[in-house]
Coordinates of C-alpha atoms and ligand atoms in Angstrom, one line a residue:
X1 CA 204.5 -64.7 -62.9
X2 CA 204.8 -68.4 -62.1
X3 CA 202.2 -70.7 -61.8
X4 CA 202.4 -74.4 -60.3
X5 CA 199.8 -76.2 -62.0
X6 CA 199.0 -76.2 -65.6
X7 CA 195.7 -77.5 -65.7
X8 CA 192.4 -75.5 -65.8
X9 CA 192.9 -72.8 -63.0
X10 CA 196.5 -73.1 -63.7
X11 CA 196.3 -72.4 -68.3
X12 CA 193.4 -70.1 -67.6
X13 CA 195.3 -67.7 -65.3
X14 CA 198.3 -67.6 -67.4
X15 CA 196.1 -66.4 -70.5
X16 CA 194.2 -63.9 -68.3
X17 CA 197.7 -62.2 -67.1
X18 CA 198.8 -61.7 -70.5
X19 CA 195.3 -60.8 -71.5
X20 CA 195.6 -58.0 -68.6
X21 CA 198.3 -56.4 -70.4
X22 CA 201.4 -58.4 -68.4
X23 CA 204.2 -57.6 -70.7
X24 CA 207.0 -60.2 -68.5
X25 CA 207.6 -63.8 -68.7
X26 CA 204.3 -66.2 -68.0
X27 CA 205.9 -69.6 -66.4
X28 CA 203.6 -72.7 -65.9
X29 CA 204.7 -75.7 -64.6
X30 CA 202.6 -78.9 -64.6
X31 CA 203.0 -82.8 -64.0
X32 CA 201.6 -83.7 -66.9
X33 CA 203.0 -84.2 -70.3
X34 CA 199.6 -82.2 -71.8
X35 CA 198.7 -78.8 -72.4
X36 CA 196.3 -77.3 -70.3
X37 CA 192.9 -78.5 -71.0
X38 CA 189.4 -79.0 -69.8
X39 CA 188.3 -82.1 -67.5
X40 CA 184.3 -82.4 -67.7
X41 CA 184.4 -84.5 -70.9
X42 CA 186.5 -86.8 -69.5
X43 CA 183.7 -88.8 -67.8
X44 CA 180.9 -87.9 -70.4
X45 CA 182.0 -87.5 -74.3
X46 CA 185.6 -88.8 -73.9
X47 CA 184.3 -92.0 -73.1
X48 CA 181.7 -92.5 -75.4
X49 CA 183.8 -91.6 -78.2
X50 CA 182.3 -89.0 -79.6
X51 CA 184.8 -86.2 -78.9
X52 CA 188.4 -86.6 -78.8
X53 CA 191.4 -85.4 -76.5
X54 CA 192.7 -83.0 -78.9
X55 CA 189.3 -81.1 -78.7
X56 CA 189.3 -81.0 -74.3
X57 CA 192.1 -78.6 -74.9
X58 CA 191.9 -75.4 -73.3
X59 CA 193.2 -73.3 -76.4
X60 CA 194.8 -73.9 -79.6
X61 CA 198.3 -75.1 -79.0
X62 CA 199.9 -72.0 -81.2
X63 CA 198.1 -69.8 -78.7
X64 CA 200.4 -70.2 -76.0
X65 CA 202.8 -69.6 -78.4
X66 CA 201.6 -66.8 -79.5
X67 CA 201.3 -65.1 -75.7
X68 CA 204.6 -66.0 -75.2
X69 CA 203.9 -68.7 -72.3
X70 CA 206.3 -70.7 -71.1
X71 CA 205.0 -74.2 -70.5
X72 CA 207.5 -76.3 -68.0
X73 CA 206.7 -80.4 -67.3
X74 CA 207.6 -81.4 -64.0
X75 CA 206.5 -81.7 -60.7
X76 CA 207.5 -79.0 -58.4
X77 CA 209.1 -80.5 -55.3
X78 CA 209.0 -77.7 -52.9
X79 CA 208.5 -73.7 -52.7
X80 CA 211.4 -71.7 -51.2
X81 CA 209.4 -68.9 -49.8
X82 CA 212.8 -67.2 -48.5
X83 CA 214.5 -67.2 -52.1
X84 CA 210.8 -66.5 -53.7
X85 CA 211.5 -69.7 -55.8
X86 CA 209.7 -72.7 -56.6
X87 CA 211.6 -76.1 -56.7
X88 CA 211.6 -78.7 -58.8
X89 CA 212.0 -82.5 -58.0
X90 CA 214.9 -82.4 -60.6
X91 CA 216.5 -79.5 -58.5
X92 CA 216.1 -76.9 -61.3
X93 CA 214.7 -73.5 -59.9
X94 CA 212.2 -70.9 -61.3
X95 CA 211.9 -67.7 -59.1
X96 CA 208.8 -65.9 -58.9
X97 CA 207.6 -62.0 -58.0
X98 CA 204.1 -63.5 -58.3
X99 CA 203.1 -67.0 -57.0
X100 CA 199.4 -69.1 -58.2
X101 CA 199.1 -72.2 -56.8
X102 CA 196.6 -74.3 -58.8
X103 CA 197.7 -77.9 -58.3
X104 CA 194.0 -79.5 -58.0
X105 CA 193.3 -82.6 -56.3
X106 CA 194.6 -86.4 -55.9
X107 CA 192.2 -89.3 -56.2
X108 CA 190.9 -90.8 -53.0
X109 CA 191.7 -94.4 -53.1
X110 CA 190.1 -97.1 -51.4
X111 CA 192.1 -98.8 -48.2
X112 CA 190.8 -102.3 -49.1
X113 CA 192.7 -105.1 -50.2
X114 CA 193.2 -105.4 -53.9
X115 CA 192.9 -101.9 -54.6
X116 CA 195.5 -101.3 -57.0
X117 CA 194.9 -104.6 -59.0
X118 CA 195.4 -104.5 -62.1
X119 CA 192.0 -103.1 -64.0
X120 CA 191.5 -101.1 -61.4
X121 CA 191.3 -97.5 -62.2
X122 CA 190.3 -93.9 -61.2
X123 CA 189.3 -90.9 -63.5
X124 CA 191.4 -87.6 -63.2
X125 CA 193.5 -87.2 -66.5
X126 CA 193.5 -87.6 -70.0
X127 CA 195.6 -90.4 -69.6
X128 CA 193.4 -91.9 -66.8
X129 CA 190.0 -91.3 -69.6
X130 CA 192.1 -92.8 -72.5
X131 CA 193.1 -96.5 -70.2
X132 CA 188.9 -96.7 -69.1
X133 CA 187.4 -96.1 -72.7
X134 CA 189.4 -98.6 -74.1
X135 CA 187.9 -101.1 -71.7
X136 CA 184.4 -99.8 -72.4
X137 CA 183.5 -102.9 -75.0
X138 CA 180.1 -104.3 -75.5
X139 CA 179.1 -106.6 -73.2
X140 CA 182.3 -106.0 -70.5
X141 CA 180.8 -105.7 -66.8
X142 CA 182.0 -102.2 -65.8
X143 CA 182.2 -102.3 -61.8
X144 CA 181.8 -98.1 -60.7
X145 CA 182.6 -97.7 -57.1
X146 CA 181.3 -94.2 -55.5
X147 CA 177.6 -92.9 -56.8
X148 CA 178.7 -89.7 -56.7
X149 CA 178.7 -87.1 -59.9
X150 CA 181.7 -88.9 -62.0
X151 CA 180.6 -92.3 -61.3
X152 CA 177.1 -92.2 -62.2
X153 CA 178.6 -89.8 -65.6
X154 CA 181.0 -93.0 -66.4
X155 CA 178.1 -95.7 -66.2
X156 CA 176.2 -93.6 -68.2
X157 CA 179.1 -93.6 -71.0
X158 CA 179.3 -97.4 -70.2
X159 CA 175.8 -98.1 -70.6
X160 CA 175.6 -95.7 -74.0
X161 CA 179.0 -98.2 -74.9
X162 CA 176.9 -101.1 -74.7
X163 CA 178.7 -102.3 -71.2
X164 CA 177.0 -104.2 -68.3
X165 CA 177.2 -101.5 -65.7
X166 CA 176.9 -101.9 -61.8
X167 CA 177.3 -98.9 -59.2
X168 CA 178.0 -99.4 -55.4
X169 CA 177.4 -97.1 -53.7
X170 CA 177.9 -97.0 -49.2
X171 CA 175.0 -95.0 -48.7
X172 CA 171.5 -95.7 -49.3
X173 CA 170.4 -93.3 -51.3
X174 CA 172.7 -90.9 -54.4
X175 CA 174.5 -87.7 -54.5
X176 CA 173.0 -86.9 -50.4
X177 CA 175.0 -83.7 -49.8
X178 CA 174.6 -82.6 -53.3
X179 CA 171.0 -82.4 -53.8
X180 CA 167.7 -83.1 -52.7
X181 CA 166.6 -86.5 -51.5
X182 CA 164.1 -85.9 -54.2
X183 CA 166.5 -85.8 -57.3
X184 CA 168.7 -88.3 -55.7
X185 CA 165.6 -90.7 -56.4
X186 CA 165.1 -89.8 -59.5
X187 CA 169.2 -90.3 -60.8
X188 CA 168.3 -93.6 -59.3
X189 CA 165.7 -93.8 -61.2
X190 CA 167.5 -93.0 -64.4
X191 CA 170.0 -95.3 -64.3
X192 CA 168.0 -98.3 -63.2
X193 CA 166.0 -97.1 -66.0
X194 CA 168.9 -97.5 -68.5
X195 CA 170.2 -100.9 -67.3
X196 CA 172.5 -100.2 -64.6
X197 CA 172.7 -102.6 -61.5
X198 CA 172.5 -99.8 -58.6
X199 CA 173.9 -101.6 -55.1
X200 CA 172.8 -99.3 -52.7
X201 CA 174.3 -99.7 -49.1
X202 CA 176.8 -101.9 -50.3
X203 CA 180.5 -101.7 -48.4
X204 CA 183.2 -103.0 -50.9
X205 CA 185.6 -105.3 -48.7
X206 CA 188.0 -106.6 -51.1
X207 CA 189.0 -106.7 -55.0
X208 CA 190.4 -110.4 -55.8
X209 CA 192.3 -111.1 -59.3
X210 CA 191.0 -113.7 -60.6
X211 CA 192.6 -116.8 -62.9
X212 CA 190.3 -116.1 -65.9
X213 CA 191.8 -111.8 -65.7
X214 CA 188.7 -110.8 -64.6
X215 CA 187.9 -109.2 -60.8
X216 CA 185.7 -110.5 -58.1
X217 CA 184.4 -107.6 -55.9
X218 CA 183.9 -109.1 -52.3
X219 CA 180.7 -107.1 -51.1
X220 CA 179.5 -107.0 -47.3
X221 CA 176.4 -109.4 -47.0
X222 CA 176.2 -110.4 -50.7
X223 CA 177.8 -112.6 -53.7
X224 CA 180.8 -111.7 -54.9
X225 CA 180.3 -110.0 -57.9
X226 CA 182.7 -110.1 -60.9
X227 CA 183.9 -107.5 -63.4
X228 CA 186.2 -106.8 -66.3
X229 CA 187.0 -103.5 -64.9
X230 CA 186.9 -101.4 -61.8
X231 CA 186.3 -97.9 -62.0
X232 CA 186.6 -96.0 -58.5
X233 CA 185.1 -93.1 -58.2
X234 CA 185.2 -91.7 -54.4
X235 CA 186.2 -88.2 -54.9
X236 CA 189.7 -86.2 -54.6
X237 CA 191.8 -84.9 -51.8
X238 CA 192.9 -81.4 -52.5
X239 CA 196.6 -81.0 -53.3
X240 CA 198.0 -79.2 -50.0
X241 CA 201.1 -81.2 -49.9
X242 CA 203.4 -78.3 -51.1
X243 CA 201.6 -75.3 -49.5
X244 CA 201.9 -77.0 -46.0
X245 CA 205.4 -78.0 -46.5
X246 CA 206.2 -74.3 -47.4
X247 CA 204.3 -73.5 -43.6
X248 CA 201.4 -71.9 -45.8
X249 CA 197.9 -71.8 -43.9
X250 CA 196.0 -75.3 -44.8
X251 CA 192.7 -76.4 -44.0
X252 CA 191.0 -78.6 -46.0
X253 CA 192.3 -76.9 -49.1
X254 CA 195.1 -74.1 -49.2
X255 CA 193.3 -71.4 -47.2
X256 CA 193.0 -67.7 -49.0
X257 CA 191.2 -64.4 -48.4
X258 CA 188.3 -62.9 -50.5
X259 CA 191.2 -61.8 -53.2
X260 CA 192.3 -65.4 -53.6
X261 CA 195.7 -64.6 -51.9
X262 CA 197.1 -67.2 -49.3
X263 CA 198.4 -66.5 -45.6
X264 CA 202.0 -65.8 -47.5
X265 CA 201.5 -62.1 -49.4
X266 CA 202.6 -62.5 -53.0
X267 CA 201.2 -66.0 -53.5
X268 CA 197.7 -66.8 -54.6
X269 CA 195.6 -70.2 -55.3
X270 CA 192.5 -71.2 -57.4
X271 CA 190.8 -74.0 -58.6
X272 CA 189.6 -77.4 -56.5
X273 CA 192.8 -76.6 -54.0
X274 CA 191.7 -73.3 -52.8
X275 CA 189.9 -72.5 -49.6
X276 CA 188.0 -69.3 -50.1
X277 CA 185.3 -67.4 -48.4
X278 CA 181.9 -68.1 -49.3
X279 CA 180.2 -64.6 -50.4
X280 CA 176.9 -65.7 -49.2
X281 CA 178.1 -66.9 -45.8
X282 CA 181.9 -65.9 -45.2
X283 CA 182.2 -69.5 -44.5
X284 CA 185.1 -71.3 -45.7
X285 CA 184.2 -72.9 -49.0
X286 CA 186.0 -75.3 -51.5
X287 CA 184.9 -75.7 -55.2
X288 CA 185.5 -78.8 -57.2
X289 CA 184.0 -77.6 -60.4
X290 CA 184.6 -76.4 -64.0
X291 CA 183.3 -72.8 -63.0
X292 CA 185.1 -72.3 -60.0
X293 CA 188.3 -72.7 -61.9
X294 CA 187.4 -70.8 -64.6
X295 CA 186.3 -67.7 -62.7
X296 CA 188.9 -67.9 -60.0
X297 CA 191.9 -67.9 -62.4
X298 CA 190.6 -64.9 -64.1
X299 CA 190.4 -63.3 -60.8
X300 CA 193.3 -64.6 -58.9
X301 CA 195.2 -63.2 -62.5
X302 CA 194.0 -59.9 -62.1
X303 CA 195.0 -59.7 -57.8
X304 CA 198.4 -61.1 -59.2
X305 CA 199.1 -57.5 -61.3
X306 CA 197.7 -55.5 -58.1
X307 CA 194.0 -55.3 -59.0
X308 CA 192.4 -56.6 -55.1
X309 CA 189.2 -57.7 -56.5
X310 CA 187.1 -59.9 -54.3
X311 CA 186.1 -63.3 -55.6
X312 CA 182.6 -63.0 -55.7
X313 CA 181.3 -65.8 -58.5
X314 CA 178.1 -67.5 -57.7
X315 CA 178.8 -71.5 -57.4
X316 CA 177.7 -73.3 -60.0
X317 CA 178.0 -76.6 -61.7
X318 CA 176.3 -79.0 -64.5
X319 CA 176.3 -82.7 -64.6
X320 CA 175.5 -85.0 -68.0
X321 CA 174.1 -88.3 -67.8
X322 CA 172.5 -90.1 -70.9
X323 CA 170.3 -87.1 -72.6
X324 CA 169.6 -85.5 -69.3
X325 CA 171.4 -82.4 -67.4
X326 CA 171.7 -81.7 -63.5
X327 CA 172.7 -78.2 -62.5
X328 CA 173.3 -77.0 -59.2
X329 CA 174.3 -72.9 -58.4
X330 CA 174.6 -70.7 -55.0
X331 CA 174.5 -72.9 -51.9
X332 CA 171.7 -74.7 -51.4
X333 CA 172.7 -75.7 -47.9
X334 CA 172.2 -72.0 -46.4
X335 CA 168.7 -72.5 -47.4
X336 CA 165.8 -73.1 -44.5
X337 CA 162.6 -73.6 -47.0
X338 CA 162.4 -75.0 -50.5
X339 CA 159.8 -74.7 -53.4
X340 CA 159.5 -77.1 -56.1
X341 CA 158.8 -76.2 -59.6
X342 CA 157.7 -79.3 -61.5
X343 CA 159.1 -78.1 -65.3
X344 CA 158.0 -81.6 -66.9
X345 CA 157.2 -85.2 -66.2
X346 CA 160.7 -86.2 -64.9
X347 CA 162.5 -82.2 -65.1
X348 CA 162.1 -80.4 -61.5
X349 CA 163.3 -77.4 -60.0
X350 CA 164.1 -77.4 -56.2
X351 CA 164.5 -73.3 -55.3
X352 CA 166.6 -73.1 -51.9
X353 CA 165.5 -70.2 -49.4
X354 CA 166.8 -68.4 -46.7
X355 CA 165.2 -67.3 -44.0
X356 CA 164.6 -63.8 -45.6
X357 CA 162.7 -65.6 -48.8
X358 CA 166.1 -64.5 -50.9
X359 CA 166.7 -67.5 -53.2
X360 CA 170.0 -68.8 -52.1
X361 CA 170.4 -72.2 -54.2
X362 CA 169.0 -73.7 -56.8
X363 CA 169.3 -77.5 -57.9
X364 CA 167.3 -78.7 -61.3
X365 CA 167.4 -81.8 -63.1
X366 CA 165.8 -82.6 -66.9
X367 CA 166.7 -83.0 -70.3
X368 CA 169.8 -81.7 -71.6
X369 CA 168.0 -79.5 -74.2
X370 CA 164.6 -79.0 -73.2
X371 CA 164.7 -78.0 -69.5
X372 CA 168.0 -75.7 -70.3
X373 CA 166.1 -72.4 -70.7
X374 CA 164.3 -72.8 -67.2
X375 CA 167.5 -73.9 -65.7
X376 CA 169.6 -70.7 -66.5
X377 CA 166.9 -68.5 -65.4
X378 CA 167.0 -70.5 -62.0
X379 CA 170.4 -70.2 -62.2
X380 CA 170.2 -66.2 -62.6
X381 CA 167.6 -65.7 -60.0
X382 CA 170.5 -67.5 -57.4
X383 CA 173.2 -64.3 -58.8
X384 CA 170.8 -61.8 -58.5
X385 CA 169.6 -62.8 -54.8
X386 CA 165.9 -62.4 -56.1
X387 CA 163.2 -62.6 -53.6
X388 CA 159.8 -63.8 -55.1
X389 CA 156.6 -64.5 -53.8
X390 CA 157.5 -68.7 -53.0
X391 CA 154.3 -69.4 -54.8
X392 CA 155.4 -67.8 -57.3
X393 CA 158.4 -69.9 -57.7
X394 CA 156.1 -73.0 -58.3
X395 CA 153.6 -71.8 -60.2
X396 CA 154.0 -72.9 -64.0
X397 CA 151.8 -70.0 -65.1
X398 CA 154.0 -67.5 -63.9
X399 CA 157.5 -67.3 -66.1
X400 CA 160.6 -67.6 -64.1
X401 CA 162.0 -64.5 -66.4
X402 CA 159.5 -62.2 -64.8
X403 CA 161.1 -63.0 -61.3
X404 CA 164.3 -62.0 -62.1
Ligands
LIG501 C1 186.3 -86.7 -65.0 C2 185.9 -85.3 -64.5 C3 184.7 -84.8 -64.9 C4 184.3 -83.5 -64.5 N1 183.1 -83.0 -64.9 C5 182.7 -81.8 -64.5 C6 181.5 -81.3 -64.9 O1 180.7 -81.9 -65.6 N2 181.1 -80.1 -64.4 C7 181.9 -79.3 -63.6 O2 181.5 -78.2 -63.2 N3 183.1 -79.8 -63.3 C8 183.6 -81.0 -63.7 N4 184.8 -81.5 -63.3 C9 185.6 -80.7 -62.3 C10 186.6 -79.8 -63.0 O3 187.2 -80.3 -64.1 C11 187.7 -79.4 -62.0 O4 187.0 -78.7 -60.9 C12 188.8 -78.5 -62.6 O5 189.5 -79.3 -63.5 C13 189.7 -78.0 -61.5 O6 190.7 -77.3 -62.0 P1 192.1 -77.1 -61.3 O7 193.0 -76.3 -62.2 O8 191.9 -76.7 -59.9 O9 192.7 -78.6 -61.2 P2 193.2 -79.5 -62.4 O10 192.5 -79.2 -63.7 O11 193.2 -80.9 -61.9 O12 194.8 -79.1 -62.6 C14 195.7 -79.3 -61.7 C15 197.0 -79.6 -62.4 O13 198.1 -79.4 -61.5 C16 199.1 -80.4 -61.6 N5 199.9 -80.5 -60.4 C17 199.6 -80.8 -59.1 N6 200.6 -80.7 -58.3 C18 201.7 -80.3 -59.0 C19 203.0 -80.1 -58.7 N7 203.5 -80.2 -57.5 N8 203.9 -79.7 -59.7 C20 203.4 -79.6 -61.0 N9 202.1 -79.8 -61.4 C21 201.2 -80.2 -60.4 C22 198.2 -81.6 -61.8 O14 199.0 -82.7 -62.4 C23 197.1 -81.1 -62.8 O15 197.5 -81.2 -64.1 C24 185.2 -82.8 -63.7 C25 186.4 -83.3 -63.3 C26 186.8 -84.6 -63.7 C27 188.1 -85.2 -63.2

């Protein structure tokens, strides 16, 4: 059983296989120098200091051990489909029976001059988090390009760090595809709330260096502004590079069937690379969060030792920013109707509907603790395809428990 990629989708598969009772050798082989671990503190906790990289691992170190998994870094170069083996850029070779592709994604990077100036950065490792907190001093003017989830997590650390924060962000309003106009307005809220300088519309034409070390952001139809350190934040590319080389199909991600197996039998992919069919729609669908690979390792494991279970998970994914918690699950975009369910003075509930009135998608937004109860049973009435009365859904007298 080999698997290239040995981050989340990548560690958590290997476990799972040995967990099902694989007695043969476990291979994983990943780029970087750490054990697999976990990503969503990276922008949150990390940054603010108060968890460390040792504790974003995925398990105890002696627990690979233990299973008897074999943990190669290196970048695989190529897959030799013909000689079932995958390539390394060293030319070493590690053949396979079983194939998991779970390489992730690469950090979009912006085509503008001056975009790889030095204290410039992007947020995808451990290594990435560990460069950006230790530029997070009081008083430093953080520059986030990109409103979208990681952004607006980072100038939340920033801001709890005691750093001037400004956003830029193209469109006009936050996180459009994501949510509701409505909860876009209030994460703008938020931040403006905590300090941050939100630049809405604003197209980013250039990073200068500057004598003094710092860097002056050249902004359409504005001052130049200047920072100590540019974070960008505009989203990942998923890693195709080596399914496409090996003629595997590709799409926007590495394109699987409802058992998370690829167009090549014998090789599978999970995690923010894999295209897989929506359960709700059929749709092809690509996940970029913690659940996704979590759930589709343990079930691309499984297909891998002969099981052909579907992949039938209900999206779902949490944001933190300051003391308050954003959670999206299902698909809100299938939906034709929403209800509102005020839960608070700034914690909401938007319930996504088909045409049928079942309760396709949910997207909720309030503090971290307090709203978290309400939020999981929103969350459950998405899995369980309930179909309640709309008024229902609204109506603060009537519990969200007795709907599901
Ligand atoms: C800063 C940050 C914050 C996040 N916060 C949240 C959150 O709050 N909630 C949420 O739901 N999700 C969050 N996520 C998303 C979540 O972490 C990812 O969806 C998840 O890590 C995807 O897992 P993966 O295994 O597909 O990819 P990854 O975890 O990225 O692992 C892929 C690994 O494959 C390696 N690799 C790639 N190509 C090769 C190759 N050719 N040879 C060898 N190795 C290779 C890469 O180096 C990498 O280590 C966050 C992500 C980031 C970056």
């Amino acid at each position: 059983m080999l698997i290239v990629g040995a981050g989340h989708a990548g560690g958590r598969a290997a476990q799972a296989l040995r967990e099902a009772g694989w007695p043969g050798p476990i291979v994983m082989i990943g780029a970087e120098a750490h054990r697999p671990y976990e990503r969503p503190a990276l922008s949150k906790s990390l940054l603010t200091g108060e968890r460390d990289a040792g504790s974003c691992a995925l398990r105890p170190d002696a627990a690979w051990t233990q299973d008897r998994i074999e943990h190669v870094v290196a970048r695989v170069a190529a897959l030799d489909l013909g000689a079932r083996a995958a390539v390394l850029e060293d030319g070493r070779r590690f053949a396979y029976d079983r194939l998991l592709l779970a390489p992730g994604g690469r950090l979009r990077r912006l085509g503008i001059p001056g975009a790889d100036a030095e204290g410039v950065f992007g947020l995808r490792t451990l290594d990435d988090a560990a460069a950006i907190a230790a530029r997070l001093r009081p008083g430093a003017h953080i520059a986030i390009v990109g409103g979208g989830f990681i952004g607006l997590e980072v100038a939340a650390s920033a801001r709890m760090r005691g750093c001037r924060v400004s956003v830029l962000e193209s469109a006009r309003g936050l996180l459009g595809r994501a949510v509701p106009a409505p909860v876009g307005a209030q994460m703008i809220a938020l931040h403006r709330t905590r300090g941050v300088e939100m630049h809405l519309g604003a197209t980013l034409r250039a990073i200068e260096s500057r004598a003094d070390g710092r860097l002056g952001l050249r902004l359409d139809g504005a001052d130049e502004l200047v920072a100590d350190t540019v974070i960008v934040g505009i989203g990942i590319d998923p890693d195709t590079e080596l399914a496409r080389k090996a003629g595997l199909a590709v799409r926007r991600g590495v394109i699987v069937d409802a058992r998370l197996e690829t167009s090549v039998p014998g090789i599978f992919a999970a995690g923010d690379a894999a295209e897989f069919p929506s359960r709700a729609s059929g749709l092809p669908m690509r996940q970029e969060t913690w659940h996704n690979a979590e759930t589709q390792a343990r079930c691309a494991a499984l297909n891998m030792l002969g099981a052909a279970r579907p992949y039938d998970a209900t999206p779902w994914f949490w944001s933190d920013q300051y003391d308050r918690q954003l959670q999206v699950a299902g698909e809100p975009a299938l939906g034709t109707a929403s209800v509102v369910r005020k839960i608070g003075d700034e914690a909401e509930i938007h319930f996504h509907l088909d045409d049928r009135g079942v309760v396709v998608g949910m997207s909720g937004f309030g503090a971290a603790g307090g709203a978290a109860k309400e939020l999981k049973l929103a969350r459950m009435l998405v899995e369980r395809a309930a179909r309640p009365e709309p008024a229902r859904l609204a109506d603060l007298g009537v519990r969200l428990k007795s709907l599901l």
